[in-house]
Tab-separated table of C-alpha atoms and ligand atoms in Angstrom:
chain	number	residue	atom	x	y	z
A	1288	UNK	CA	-21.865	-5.372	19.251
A	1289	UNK	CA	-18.971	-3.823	17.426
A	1290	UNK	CA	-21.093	-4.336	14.289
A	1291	UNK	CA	-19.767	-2.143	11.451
A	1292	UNK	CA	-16.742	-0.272	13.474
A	1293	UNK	CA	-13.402	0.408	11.515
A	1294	UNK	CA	-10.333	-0.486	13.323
A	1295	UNK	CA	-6.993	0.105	12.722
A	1296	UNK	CA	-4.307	-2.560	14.372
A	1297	UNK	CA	-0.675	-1.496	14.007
A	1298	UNK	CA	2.015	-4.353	13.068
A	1299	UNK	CA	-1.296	-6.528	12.352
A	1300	UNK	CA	0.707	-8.718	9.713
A	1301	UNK	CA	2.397	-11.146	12.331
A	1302	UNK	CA	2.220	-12.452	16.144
A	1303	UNK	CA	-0.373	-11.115	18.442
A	1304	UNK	CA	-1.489	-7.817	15.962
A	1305	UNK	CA	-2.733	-10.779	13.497
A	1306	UNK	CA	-4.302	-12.226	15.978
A	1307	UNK	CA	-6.307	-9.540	17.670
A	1308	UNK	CA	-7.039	-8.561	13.914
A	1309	UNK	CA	-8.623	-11.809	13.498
A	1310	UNK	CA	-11.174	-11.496	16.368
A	1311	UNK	CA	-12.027	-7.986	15.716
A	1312	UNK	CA	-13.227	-8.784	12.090
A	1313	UNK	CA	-14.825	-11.970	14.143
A	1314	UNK	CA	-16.832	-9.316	15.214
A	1315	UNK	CA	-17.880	-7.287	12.613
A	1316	UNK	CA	-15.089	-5.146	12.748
A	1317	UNK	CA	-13.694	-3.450	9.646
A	1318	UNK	CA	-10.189	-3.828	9.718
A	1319	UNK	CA	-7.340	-1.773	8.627
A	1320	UNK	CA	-3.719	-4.357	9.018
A	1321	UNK	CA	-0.762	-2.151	9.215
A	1322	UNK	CA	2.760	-3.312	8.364
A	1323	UNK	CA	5.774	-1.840	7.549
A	1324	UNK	CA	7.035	-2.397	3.741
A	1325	UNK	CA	10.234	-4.496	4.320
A	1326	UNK	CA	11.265	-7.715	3.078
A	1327	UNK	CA	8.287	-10.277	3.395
A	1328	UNK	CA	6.020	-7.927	5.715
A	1329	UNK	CA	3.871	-7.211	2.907
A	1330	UNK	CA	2.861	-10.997	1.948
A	1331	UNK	CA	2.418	-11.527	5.315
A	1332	UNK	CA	-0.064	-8.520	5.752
A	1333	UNK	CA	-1.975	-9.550	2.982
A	1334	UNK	CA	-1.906	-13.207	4.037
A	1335	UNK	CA	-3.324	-11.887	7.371
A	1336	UNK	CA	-6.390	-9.863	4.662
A	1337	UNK	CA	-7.086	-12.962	3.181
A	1338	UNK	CA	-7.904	-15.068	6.081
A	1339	UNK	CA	-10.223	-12.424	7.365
A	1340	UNK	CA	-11.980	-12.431	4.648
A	1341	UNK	CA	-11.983	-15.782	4.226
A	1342	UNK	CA	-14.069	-16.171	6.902
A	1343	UNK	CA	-16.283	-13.441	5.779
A	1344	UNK	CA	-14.730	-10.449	7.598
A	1345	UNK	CA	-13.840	-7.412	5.963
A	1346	UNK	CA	-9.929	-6.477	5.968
A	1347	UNK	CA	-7.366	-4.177	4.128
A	1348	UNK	CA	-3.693	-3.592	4.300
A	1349	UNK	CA	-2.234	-0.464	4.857
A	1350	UNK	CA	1.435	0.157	5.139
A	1351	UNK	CA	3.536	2.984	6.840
A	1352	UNK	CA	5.918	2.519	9.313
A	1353	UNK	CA	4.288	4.150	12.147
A	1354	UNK	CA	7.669	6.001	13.634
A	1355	UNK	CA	7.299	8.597	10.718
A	1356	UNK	CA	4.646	11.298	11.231
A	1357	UNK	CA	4.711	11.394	7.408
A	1358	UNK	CA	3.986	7.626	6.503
A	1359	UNK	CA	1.016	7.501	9.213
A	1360	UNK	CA	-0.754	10.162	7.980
A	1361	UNK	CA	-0.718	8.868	4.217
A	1362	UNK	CA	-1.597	5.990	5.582
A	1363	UNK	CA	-4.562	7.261	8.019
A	1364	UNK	CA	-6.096	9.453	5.046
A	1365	UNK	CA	-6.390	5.976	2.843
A	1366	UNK	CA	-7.745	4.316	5.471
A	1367	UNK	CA	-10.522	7.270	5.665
A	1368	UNK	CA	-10.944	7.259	2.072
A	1369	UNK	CA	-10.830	3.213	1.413
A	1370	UNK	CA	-12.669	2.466	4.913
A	1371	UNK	CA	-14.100	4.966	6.618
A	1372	UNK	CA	-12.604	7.195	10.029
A	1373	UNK	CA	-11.122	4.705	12.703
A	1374	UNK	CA	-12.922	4.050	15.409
A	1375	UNK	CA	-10.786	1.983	17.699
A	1376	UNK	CA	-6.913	2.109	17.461
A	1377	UNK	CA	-4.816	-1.048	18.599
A	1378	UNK	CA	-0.975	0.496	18.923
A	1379	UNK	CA	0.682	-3.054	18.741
A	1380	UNK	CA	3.352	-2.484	16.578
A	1381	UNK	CA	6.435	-3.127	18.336
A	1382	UNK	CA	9.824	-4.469	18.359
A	1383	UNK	CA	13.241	-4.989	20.607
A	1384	UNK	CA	16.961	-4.630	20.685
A	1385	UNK	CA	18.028	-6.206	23.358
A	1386	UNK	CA	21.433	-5.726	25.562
A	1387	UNK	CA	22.773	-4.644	28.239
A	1388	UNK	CA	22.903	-0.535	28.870
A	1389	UNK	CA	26.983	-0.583	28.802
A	1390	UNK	CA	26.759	-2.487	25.564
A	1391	UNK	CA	23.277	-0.514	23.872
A	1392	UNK	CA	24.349	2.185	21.241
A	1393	UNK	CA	22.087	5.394	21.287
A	1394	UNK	CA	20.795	4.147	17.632
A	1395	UNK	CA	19.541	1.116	19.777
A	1396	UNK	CA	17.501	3.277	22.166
A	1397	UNK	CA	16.240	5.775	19.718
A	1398	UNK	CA	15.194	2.675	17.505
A	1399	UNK	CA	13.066	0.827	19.576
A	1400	UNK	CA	11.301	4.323	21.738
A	1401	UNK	CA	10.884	5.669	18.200
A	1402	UNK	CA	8.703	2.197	17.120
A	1403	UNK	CA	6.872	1.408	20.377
A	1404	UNK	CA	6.716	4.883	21.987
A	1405	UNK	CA	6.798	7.577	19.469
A	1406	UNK	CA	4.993	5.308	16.784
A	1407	UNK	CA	1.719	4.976	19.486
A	1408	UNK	CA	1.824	8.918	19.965
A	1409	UNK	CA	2.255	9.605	16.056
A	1410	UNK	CA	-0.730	6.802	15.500
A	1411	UNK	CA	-2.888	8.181	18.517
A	1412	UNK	CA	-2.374	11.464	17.243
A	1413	UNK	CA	-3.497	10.559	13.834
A	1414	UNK	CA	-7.056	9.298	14.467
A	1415	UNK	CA	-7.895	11.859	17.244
A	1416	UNK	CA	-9.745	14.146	14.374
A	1417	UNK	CA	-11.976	11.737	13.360
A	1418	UNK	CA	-12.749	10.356	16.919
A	1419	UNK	CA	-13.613	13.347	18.316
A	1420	UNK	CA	-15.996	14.434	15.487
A	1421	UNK	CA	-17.628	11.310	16.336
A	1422	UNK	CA	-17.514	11.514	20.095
A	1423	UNK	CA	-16.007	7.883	20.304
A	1424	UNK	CA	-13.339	5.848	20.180
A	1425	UNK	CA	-11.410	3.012	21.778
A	1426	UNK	CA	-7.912	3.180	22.201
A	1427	UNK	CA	-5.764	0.101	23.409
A	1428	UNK	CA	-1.611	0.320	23.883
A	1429	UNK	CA	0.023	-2.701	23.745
A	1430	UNK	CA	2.641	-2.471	26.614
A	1431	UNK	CA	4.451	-5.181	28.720
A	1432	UNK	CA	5.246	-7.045	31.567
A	1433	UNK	CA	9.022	-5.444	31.543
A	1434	UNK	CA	7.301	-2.069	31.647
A	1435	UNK	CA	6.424	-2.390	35.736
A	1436	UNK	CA	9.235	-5.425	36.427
A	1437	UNK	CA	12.121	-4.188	34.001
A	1438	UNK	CA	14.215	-6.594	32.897
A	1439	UNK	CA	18.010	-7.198	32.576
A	1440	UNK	CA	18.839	-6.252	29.009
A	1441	UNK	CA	15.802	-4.380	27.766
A	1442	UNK	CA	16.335	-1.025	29.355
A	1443	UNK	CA	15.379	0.429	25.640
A	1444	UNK	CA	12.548	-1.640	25.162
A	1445	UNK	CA	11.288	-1.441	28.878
A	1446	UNK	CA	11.634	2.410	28.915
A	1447	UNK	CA	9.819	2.255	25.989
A	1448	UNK	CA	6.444	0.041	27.581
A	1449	UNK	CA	6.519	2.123	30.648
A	1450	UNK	CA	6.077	5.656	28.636
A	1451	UNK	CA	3.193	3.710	27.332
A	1452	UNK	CA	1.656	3.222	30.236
A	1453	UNK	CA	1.950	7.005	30.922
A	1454	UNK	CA	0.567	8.124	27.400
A	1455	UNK	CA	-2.150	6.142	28.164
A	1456	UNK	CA	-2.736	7.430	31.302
A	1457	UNK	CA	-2.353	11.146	29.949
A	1458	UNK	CA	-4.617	10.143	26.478
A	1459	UNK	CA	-7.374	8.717	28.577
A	1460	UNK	CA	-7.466	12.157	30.741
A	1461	UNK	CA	-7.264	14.449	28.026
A	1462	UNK	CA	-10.376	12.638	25.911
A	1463	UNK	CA	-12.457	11.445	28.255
A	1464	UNK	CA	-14.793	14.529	28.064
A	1465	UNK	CA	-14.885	13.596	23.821
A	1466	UNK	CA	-16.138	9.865	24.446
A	1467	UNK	CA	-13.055	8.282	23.808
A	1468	UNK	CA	-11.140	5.071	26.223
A	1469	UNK	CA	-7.709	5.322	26.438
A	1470	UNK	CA	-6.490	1.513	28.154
A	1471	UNK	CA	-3.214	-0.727	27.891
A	1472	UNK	CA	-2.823	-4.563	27.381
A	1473	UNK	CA	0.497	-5.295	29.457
A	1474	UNK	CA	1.629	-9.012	27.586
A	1475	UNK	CA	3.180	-11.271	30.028
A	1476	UNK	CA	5.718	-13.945	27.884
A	1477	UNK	CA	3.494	-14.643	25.109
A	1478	UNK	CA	4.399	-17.100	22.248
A	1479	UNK	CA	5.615	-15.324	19.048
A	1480	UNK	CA	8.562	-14.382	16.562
A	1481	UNK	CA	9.454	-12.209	19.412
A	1482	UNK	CA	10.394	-15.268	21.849
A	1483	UNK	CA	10.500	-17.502	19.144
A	1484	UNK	CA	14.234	-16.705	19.043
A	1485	UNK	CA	15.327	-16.911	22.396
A	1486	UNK	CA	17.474	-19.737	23.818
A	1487	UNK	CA	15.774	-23.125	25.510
A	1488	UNK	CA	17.306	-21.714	29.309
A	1489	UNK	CA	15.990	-18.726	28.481
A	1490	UNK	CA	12.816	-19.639	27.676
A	1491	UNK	CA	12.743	-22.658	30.810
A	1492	UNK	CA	14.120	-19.701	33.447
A	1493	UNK	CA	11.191	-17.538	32.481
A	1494	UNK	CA	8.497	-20.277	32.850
A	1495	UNK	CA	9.868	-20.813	36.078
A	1496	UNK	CA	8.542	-17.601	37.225
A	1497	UNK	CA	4.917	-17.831	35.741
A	1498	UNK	CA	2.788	-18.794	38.622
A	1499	UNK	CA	0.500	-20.661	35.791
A	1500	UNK	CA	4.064	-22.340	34.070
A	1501	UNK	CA	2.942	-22.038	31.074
A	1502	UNK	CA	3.710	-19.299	27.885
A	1503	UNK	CA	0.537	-17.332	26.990
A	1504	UNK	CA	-0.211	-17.829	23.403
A	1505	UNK	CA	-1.359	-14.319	21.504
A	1506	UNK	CA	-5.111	-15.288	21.706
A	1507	UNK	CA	-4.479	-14.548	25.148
A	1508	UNK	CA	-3.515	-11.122	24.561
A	1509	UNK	CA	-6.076	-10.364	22.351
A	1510	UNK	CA	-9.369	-11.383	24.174
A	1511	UNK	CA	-8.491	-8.526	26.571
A	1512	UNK	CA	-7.760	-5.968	23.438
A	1513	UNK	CA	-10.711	-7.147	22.171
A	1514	UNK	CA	-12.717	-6.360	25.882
A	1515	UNK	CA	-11.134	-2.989	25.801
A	1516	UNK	CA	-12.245	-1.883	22.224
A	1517	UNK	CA	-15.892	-3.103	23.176
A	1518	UNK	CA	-18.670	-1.598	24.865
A	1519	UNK	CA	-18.463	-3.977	27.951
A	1520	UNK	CA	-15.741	-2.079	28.829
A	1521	UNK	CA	-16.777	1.530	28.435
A	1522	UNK	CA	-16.749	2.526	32.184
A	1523	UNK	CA	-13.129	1.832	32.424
A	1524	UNK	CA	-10.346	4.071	31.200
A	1525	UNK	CA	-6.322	4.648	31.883
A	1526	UNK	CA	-5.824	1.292	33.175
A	1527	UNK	CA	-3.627	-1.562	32.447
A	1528	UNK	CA	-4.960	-4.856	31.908
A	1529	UNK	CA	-1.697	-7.755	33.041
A	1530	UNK	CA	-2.352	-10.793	30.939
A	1531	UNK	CA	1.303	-12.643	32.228
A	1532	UNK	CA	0.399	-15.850	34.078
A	1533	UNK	CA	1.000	-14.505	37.464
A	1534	UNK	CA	4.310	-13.759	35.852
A	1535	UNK	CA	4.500	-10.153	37.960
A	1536	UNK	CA	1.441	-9.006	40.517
B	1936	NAP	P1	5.888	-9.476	16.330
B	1936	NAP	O1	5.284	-10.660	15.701
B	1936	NAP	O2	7.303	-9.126	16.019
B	1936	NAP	O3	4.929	-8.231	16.027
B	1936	NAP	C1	5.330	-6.898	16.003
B	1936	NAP	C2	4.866	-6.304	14.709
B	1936	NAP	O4	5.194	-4.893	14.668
B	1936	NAP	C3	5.563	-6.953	13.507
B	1936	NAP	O5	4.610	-7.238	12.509
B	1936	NAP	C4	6.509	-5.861	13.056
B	1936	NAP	O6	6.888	-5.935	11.708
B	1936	NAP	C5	5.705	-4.621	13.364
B	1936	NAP	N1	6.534	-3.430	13.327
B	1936	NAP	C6	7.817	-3.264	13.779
B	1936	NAP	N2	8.229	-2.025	13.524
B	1936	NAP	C7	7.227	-1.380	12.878
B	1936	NAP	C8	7.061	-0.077	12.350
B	1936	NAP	N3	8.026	0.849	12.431
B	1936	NAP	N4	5.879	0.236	11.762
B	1936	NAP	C9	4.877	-0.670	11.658
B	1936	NAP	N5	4.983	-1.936	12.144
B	1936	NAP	C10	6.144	-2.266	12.741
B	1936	NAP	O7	5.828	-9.570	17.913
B	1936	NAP	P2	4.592	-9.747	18.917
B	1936	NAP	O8	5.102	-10.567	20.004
B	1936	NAP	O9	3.353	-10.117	18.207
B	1936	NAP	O10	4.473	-8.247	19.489
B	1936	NAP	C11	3.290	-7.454	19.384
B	1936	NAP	C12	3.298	-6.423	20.512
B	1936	NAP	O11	3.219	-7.110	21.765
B	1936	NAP	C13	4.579	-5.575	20.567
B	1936	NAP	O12	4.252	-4.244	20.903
B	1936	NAP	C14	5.350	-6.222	21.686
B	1936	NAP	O13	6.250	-5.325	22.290
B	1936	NAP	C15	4.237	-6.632	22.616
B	1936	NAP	N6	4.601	-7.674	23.575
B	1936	NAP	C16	4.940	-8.924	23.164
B	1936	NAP	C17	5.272	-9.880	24.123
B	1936	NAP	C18	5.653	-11.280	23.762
B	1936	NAP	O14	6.016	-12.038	24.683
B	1936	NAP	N7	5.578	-11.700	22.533
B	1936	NAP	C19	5.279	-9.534	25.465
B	1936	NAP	C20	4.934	-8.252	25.840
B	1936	NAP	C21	4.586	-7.327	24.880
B	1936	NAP	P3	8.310	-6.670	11.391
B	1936	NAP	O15	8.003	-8.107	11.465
B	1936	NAP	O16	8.674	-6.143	10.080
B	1936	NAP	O17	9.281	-6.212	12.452
């Protein structure tokens, strides 16, 4: 169905961007895996290429750290000339500083609402040209849970999930008319390097609030991403999609 497409997946080299990279190129997607070029990222980005193609998928990496307007569109015009014009964007690439607002340093807001906030409107931005000349495209935001609930320590990083939800709702207005589905994945507590490093009581006092009890695991998360970049989805558009458990209703 998505036979041929060109995708682009933001912080695809780890967590639940590798995964949903994974099942898109399942698919017949073309796959663009952005990472940002620090430390190990890039081994891990090219780790995530090789087990696409692997099992015969076709993959590239692409790095640019998608908070500078400048890196994304290098990035977006090798991606054009290596792959081909994007035709569904997956704005995953994310990350938190957690603490509480009387501790968090302005460097600790700007930080994560420049990564998970301005980085989706610089990426969004980016591949707009191309979608519209093609009158299509799938957009999917990855937001969260703590974006509707907030949550004790993450005022940065929950600011930063709810703006998503309102870019999405604003994208998926203005581009409607061009062809193009603007939706949001809201994560629950989903099993990655991002909770990996929380504390046991942590971890136990959250599963106490899932109505299923469990963690999600990142396959989770991306079997809806994947229903929003498809065409069983195409009558829906500025909506959130809560994969959490039960976790918040
Ligand atoms: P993860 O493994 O840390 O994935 C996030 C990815 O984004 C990492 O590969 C990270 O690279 C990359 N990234 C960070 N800053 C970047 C930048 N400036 N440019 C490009 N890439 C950048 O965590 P995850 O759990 O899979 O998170 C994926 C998305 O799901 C995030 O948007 C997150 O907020 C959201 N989410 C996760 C959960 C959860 O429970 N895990 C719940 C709700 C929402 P580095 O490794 O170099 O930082």
């Amino acid at each position: 169905m998505l036979d041929g497409k060109i995708a682009l997946v933001t912080g695809a080299s780890s967590g639940i961007g590798r995964v949903i990279a994974n099942k898109l190129a399942g698919l017949g997607v073309k796959v663009a895996i952005n990472y940002i070029d620090i430390g190990d990222i890039k081994a891990d980005a090219e780790a995530t290429v090789a087990e696409i193609k692997a099992a015969g998928g076709e993959a590239a990496a692409f790095a640019a750290d998608v908070s500078s307007e400048e890196s994304v569109t290098a990035m977006i015009k090798e991606i054009n000339a290596e792959l081909g014009p994007v035709d569904i964007l997956v704005n995953n690439a994310g990350l938190t500083q957690d603490t509480l607002i009387m501790r968090m340093k302005v460097e600790q807001w700007e930080k994560v609402l420049d990564v998970n906030l301005k980085g989706a409107f610089i990426c969004t931005k980016a591949v707009l040209k191309g979608m519209m000349k093609s009158r299509y495209g799938k957009i999917v935001n990855i937001a969260s849970v703590v974006g509707f609930s907030g949550n004790a320590g993450q005022a940065n990083y929950s600011a930063s999930k709810a703006g998503l939800v309102g870019l999405t709702k604003t994208s998926a207005q203005e581009l409607a008319s061009r062809g193009i589905r603007v939706n949001a994945v809201a994560p629950g507590f989903i099993r990655t390097a991002m909770t990996e490093v929380l504390p046991e009581t942590v971890i136990d006092a959250m599963k106490a609030k899932i109505s299923l009890g469990t963690l999600g695991e990142p396959e989770d998360v991306a079997d809806a991403v994947v229903f929003l970049a498809s065409h069983e989805s195409d009558y829906i558009t500025g909506n959130t999609i809560h994969v959490n458990g039960g976790m918040y209703m």
